[in-house]
Short mmCIF file of C-alpha atoms and ligand atoms in Angstrom, two decimals:
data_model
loop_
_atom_site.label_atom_id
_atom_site.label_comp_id
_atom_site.label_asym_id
_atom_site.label_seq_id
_atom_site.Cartn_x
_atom_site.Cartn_y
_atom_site.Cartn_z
CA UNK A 1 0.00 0.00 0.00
CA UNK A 2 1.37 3.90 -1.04
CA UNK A 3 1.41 6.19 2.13
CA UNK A 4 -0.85 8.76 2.86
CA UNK A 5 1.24 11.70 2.59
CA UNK A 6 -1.36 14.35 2.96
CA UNK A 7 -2.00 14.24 7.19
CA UNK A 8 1.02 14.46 9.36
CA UNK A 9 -0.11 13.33 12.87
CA UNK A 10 3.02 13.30 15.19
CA UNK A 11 3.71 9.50 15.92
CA UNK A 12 2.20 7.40 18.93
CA UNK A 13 5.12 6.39 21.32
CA UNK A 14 2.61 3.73 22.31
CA UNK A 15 2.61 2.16 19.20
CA UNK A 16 6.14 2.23 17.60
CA UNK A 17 7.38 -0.44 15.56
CA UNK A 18 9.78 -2.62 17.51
CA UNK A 19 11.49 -3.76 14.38
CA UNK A 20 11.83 -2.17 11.03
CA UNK A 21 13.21 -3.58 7.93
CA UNK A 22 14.30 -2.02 5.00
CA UNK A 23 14.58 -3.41 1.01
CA UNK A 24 16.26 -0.28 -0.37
CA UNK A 25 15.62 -0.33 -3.78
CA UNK A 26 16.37 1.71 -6.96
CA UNK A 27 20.09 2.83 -6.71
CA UNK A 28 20.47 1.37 -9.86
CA UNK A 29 17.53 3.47 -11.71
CA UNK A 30 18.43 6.99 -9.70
CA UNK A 31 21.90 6.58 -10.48
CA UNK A 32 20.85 5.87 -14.75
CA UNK A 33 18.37 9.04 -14.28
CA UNK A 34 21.50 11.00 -13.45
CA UNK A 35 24.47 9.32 -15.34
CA UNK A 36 23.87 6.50 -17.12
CA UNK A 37 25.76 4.00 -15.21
CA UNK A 38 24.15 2.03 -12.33
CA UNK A 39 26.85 2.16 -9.77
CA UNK A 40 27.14 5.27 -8.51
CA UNK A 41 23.71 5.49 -6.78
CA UNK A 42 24.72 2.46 -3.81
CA UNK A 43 27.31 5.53 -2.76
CA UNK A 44 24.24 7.91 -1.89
CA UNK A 45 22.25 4.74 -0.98
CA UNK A 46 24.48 4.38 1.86
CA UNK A 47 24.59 8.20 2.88
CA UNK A 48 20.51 7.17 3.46
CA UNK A 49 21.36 4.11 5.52
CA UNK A 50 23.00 6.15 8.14
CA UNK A 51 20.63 8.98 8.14
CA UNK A 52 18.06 6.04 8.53
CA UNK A 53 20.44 4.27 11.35
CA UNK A 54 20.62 7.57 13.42
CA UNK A 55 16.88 8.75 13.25
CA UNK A 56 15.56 5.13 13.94
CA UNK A 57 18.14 4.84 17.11
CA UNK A 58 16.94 8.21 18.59
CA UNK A 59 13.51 7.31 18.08
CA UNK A 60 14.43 4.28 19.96
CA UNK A 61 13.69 1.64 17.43
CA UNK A 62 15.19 -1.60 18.74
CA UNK A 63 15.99 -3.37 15.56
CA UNK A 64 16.76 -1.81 12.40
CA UNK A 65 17.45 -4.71 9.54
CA UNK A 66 18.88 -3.32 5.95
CA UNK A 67 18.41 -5.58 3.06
CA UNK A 68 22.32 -4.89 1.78
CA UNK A 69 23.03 -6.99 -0.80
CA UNK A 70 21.08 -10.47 -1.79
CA UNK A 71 22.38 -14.11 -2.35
CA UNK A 72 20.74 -13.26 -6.44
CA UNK A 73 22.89 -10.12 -6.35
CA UNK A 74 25.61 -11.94 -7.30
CA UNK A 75 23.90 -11.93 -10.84
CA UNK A 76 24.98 -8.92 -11.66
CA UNK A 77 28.35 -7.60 -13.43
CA UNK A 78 31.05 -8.17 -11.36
CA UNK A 79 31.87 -4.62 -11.21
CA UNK A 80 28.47 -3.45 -9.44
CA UNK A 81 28.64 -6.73 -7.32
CA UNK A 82 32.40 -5.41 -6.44
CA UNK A 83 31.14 -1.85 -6.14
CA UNK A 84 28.54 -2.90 -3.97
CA UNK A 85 30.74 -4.96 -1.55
CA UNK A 86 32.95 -1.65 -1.56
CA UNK A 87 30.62 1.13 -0.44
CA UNK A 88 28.98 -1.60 2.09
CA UNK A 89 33.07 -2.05 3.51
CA UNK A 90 33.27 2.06 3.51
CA UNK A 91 30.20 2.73 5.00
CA UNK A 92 30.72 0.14 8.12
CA UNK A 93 33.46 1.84 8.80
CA UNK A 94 32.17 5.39 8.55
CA UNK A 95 29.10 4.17 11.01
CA UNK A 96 31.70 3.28 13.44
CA UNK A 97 32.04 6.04 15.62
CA UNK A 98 28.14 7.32 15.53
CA UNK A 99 27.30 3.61 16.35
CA UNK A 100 29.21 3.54 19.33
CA UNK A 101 28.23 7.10 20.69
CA UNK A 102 24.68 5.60 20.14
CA UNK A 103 25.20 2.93 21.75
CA UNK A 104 23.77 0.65 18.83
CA UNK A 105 25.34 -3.33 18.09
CA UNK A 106 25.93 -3.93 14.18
CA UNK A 107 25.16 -7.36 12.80
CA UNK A 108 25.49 -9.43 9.98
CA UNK A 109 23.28 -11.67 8.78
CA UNK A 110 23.57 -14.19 5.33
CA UNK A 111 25.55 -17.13 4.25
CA UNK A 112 29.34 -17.28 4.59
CA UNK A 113 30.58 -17.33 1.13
CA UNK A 114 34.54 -17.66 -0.31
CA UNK A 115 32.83 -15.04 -2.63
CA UNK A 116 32.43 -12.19 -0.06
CA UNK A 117 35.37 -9.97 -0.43
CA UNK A 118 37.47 -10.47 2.96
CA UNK A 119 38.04 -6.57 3.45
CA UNK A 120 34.19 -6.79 3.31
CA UNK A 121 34.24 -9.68 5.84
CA UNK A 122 37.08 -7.80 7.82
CA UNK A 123 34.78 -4.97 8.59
CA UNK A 124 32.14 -6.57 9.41
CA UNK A 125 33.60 -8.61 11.80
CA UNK A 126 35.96 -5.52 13.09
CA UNK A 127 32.15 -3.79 13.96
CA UNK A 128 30.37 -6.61 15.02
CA UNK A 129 33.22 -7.28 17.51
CA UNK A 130 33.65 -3.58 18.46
CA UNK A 131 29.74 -3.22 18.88
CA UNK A 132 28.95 -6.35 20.68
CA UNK A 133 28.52 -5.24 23.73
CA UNK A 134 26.00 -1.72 22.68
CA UNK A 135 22.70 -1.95 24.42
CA UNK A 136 21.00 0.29 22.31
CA UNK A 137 19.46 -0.18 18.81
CA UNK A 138 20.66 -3.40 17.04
CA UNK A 139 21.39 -2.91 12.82
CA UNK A 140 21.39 -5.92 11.13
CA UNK A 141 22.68 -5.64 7.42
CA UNK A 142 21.86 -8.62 5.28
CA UNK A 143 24.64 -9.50 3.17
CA UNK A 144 24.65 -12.59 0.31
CA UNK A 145 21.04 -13.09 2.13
CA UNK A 146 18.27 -15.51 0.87
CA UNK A 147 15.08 -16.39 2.84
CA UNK A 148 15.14 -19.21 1.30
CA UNK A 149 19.08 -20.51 1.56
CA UNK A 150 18.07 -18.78 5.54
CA UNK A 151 15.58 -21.84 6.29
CA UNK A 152 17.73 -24.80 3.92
CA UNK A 153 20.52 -23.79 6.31
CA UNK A 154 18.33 -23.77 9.56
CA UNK A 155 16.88 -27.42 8.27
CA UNK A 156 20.38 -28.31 7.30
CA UNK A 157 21.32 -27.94 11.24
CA UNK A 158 18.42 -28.89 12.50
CA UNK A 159 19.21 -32.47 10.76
CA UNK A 160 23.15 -32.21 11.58
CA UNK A 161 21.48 -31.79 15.50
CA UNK A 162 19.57 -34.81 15.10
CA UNK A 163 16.38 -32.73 15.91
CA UNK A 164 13.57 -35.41 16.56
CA UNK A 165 10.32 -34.82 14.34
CA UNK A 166 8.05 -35.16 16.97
CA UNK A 167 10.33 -31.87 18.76
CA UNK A 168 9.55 -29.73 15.82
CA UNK A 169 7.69 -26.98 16.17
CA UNK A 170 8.07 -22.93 14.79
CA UNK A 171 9.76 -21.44 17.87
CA UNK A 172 12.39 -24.20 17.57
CA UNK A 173 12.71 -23.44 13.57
CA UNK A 174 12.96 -19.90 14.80
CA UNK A 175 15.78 -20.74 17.03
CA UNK A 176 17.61 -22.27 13.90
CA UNK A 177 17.69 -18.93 11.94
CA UNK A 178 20.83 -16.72 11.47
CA UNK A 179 19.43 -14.30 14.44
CA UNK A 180 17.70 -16.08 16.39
CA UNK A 181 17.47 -13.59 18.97
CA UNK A 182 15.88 -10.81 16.53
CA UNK A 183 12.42 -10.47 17.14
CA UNK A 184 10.19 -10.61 13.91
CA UNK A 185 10.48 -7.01 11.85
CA UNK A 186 6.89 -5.20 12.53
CA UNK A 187 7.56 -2.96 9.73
CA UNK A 188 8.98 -3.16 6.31
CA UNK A 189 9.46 -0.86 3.60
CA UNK A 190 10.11 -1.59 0.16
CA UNK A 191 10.99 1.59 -2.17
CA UNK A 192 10.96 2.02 -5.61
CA UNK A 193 7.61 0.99 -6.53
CA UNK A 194 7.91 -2.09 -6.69
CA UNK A 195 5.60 -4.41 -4.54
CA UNK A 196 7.56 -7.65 -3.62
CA UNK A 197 9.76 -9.05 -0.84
CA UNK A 198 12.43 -10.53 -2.77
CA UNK A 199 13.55 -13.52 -1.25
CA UNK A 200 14.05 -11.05 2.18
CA UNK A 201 13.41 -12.65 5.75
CA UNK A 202 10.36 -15.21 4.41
CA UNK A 203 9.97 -16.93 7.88
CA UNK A 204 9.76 -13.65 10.21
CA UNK A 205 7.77 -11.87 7.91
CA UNK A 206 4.76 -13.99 8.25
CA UNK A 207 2.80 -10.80 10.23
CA UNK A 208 4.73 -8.16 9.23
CA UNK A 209 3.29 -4.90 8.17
CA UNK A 210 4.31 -4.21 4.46
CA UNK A 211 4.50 -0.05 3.37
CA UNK A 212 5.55 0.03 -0.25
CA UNK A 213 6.86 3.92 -1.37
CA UNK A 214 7.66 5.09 -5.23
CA UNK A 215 10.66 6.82 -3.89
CA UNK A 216 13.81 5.46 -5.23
CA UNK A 217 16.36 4.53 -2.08
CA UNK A 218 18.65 7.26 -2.77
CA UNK A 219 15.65 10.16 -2.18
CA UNK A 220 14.57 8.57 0.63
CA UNK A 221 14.53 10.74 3.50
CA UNK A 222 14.21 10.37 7.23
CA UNK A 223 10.55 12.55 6.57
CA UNK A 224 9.71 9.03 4.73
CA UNK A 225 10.65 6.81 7.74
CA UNK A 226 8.28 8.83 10.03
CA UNK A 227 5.40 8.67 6.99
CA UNK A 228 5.65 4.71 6.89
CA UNK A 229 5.85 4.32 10.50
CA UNK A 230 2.57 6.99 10.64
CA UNK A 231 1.08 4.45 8.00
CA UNK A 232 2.27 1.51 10.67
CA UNK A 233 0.29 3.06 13.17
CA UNK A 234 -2.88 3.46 10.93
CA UNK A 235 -2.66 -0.24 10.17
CA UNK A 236 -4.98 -2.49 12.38
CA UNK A 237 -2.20 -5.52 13.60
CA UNK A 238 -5.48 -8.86 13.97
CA UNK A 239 -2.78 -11.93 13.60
CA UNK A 240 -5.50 -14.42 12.36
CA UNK A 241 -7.57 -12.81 15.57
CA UNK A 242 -10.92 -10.61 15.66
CA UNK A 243 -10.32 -7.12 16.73
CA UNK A 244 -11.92 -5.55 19.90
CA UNK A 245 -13.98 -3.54 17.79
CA UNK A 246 -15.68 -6.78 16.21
CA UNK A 247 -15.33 -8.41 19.40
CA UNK A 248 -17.74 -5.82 21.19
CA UNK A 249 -20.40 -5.90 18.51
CA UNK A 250 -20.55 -9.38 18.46
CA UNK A 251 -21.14 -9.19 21.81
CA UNK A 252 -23.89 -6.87 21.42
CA UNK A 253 -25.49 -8.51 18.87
CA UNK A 254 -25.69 -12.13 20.98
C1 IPE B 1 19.05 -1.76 -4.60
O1 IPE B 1 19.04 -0.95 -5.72
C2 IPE B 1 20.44 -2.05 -4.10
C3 IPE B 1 20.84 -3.46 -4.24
C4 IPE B 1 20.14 -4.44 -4.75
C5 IPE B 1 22.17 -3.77 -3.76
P1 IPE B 1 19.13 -1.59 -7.17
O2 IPE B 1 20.57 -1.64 -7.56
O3 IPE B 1 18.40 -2.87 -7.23
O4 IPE B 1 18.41 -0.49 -8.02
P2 IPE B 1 17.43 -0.74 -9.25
O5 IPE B 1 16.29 -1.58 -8.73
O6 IPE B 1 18.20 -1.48 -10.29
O7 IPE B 1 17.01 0.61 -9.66
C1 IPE B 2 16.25 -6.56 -3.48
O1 IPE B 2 16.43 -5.71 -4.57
C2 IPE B 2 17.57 -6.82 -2.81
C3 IPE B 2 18.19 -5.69 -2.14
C4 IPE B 2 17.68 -4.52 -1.93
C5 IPE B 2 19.51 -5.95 -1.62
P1 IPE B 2 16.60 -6.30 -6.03
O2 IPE B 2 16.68 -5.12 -6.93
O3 IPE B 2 17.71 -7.26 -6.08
O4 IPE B 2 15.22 -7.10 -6.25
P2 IPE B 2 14.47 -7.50 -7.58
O5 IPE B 2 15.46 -8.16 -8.47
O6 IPE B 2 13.93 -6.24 -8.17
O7 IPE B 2 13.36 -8.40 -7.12
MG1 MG B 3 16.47 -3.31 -7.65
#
């Protein structure tokens, strides 16, 4: 669904999104608008990332996941896939300091892969390791990440664990994911226009609220974060349950 852009109600503190999740699209198309090359719009892509990191730590967000890079991504020409693993190596590093005076842990979550440049790998682990013990907001970037390749790998263990059948249930599968300690995202947004998940977190997404924007990644602005968390708050959360509204006219009615 497109946001309602036209009311601006401050947000409800009551009623902010725990976790928020990001698949920031359309570097590729702002960067051809400007230059014809693809490339150079992951650079500003990541200039929104931290914008996005800061605003959603001071409005004490908990989790904050960004779809970085996906396990298809490696589809592309080797020079955006290298360019990509670049500015994602850069940018880590440039979080750094604002990540620690926040007080926020970085993550990574994905598949290990011989292909994932090791200055790539180095910085991640140099900021997971730095960060670990932050008890503030916790940024997950998803790097060489599949949904899919995410529950193969948690069945894969599961099997190496000898996990009986009869034990099986969807906390435990939960507990087999790359994070098990990240609570399901309560928010996603998707720019670009386009209306899809994209192989991105298929298990925890199973109630997530889904806010769709035309903006392309690198015009996103921290004004959009507060619109699609406004259009959060709109949305009426049921999980598969009646809401108290229904509940108290059935009630009347019987
Ligand atoms: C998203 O922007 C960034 C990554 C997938 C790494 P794209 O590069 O997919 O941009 P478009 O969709 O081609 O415009
Ligand atoms: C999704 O964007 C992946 C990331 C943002 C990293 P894509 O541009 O790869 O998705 P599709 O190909 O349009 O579905
Ligand atoms: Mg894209």
């Amino acid at each position: 669904m497109e946001f309602a852009m036209q009311s601006r109600p401050p947000l409800d503190p009551l009623n902010m999104p725990r976790h928020v999740a990001c698949i920031p699209d359309g570097n590729g198309r702002w960067s051809q608008l400007r230059n014809g090359s693809r490339i150079g719009g992951h650079s500003q892509g990541a200039r929104v990332i931290h914008d996005l990191i800061m605003s959603a730590s001071d409005l004490g967000i908990e989790w904050f996941t960004v779809f970085a890079f996906s396990a298809e991504n490696w589809q592309r020409p080797e020079i955006e896939v290298r360019f990509i693993a670049s500015t994602i190596e850069r940018a880590i590093y440039r979080w750094l300091d604002d990540c620690s005076r926040s007080n926020i842990r970085i993550r990574w979550i994905g598949r290990a892969d011989t292909r994932i440049p090791r200055a790539l790998r180095r910085a991640i682990d140099y900021a997971t390791s730095t960060t670990k013990n932050n008890t503030g907001m916790t940024l997950t970037v998803a790097y060489n990440y599949s949904g899919r390749n995410e529950i193969v790998d948690a069945i894969r263990k599961m099997i190496e664990d000898g996990v009986d059948a009869a034990d099986l249930d969807s906390d435990l599968v939960s507990r087999y994911l790359y994070a098990p300690d990240m609570p399901d995202p309560d928010l996603v947004i998707r720019t670009s226009g386009e209306s899809r998940i994209s192989n991105f977190l298929l298990w925890q997404l199973a109630y997530s609220e889904l806010v769709f924007t035309p903006a392309l990644w690198p015009d996103f602005t921290v004004d959009h974060l507060l619109d699609a968390i406004r259009e959060y708050q709109r949305r009426d959360r049921k999980f598969g349950a009646v809401d108290d509204g229904i509940e108290k006219l059935d009630t009347q009615l019987h």
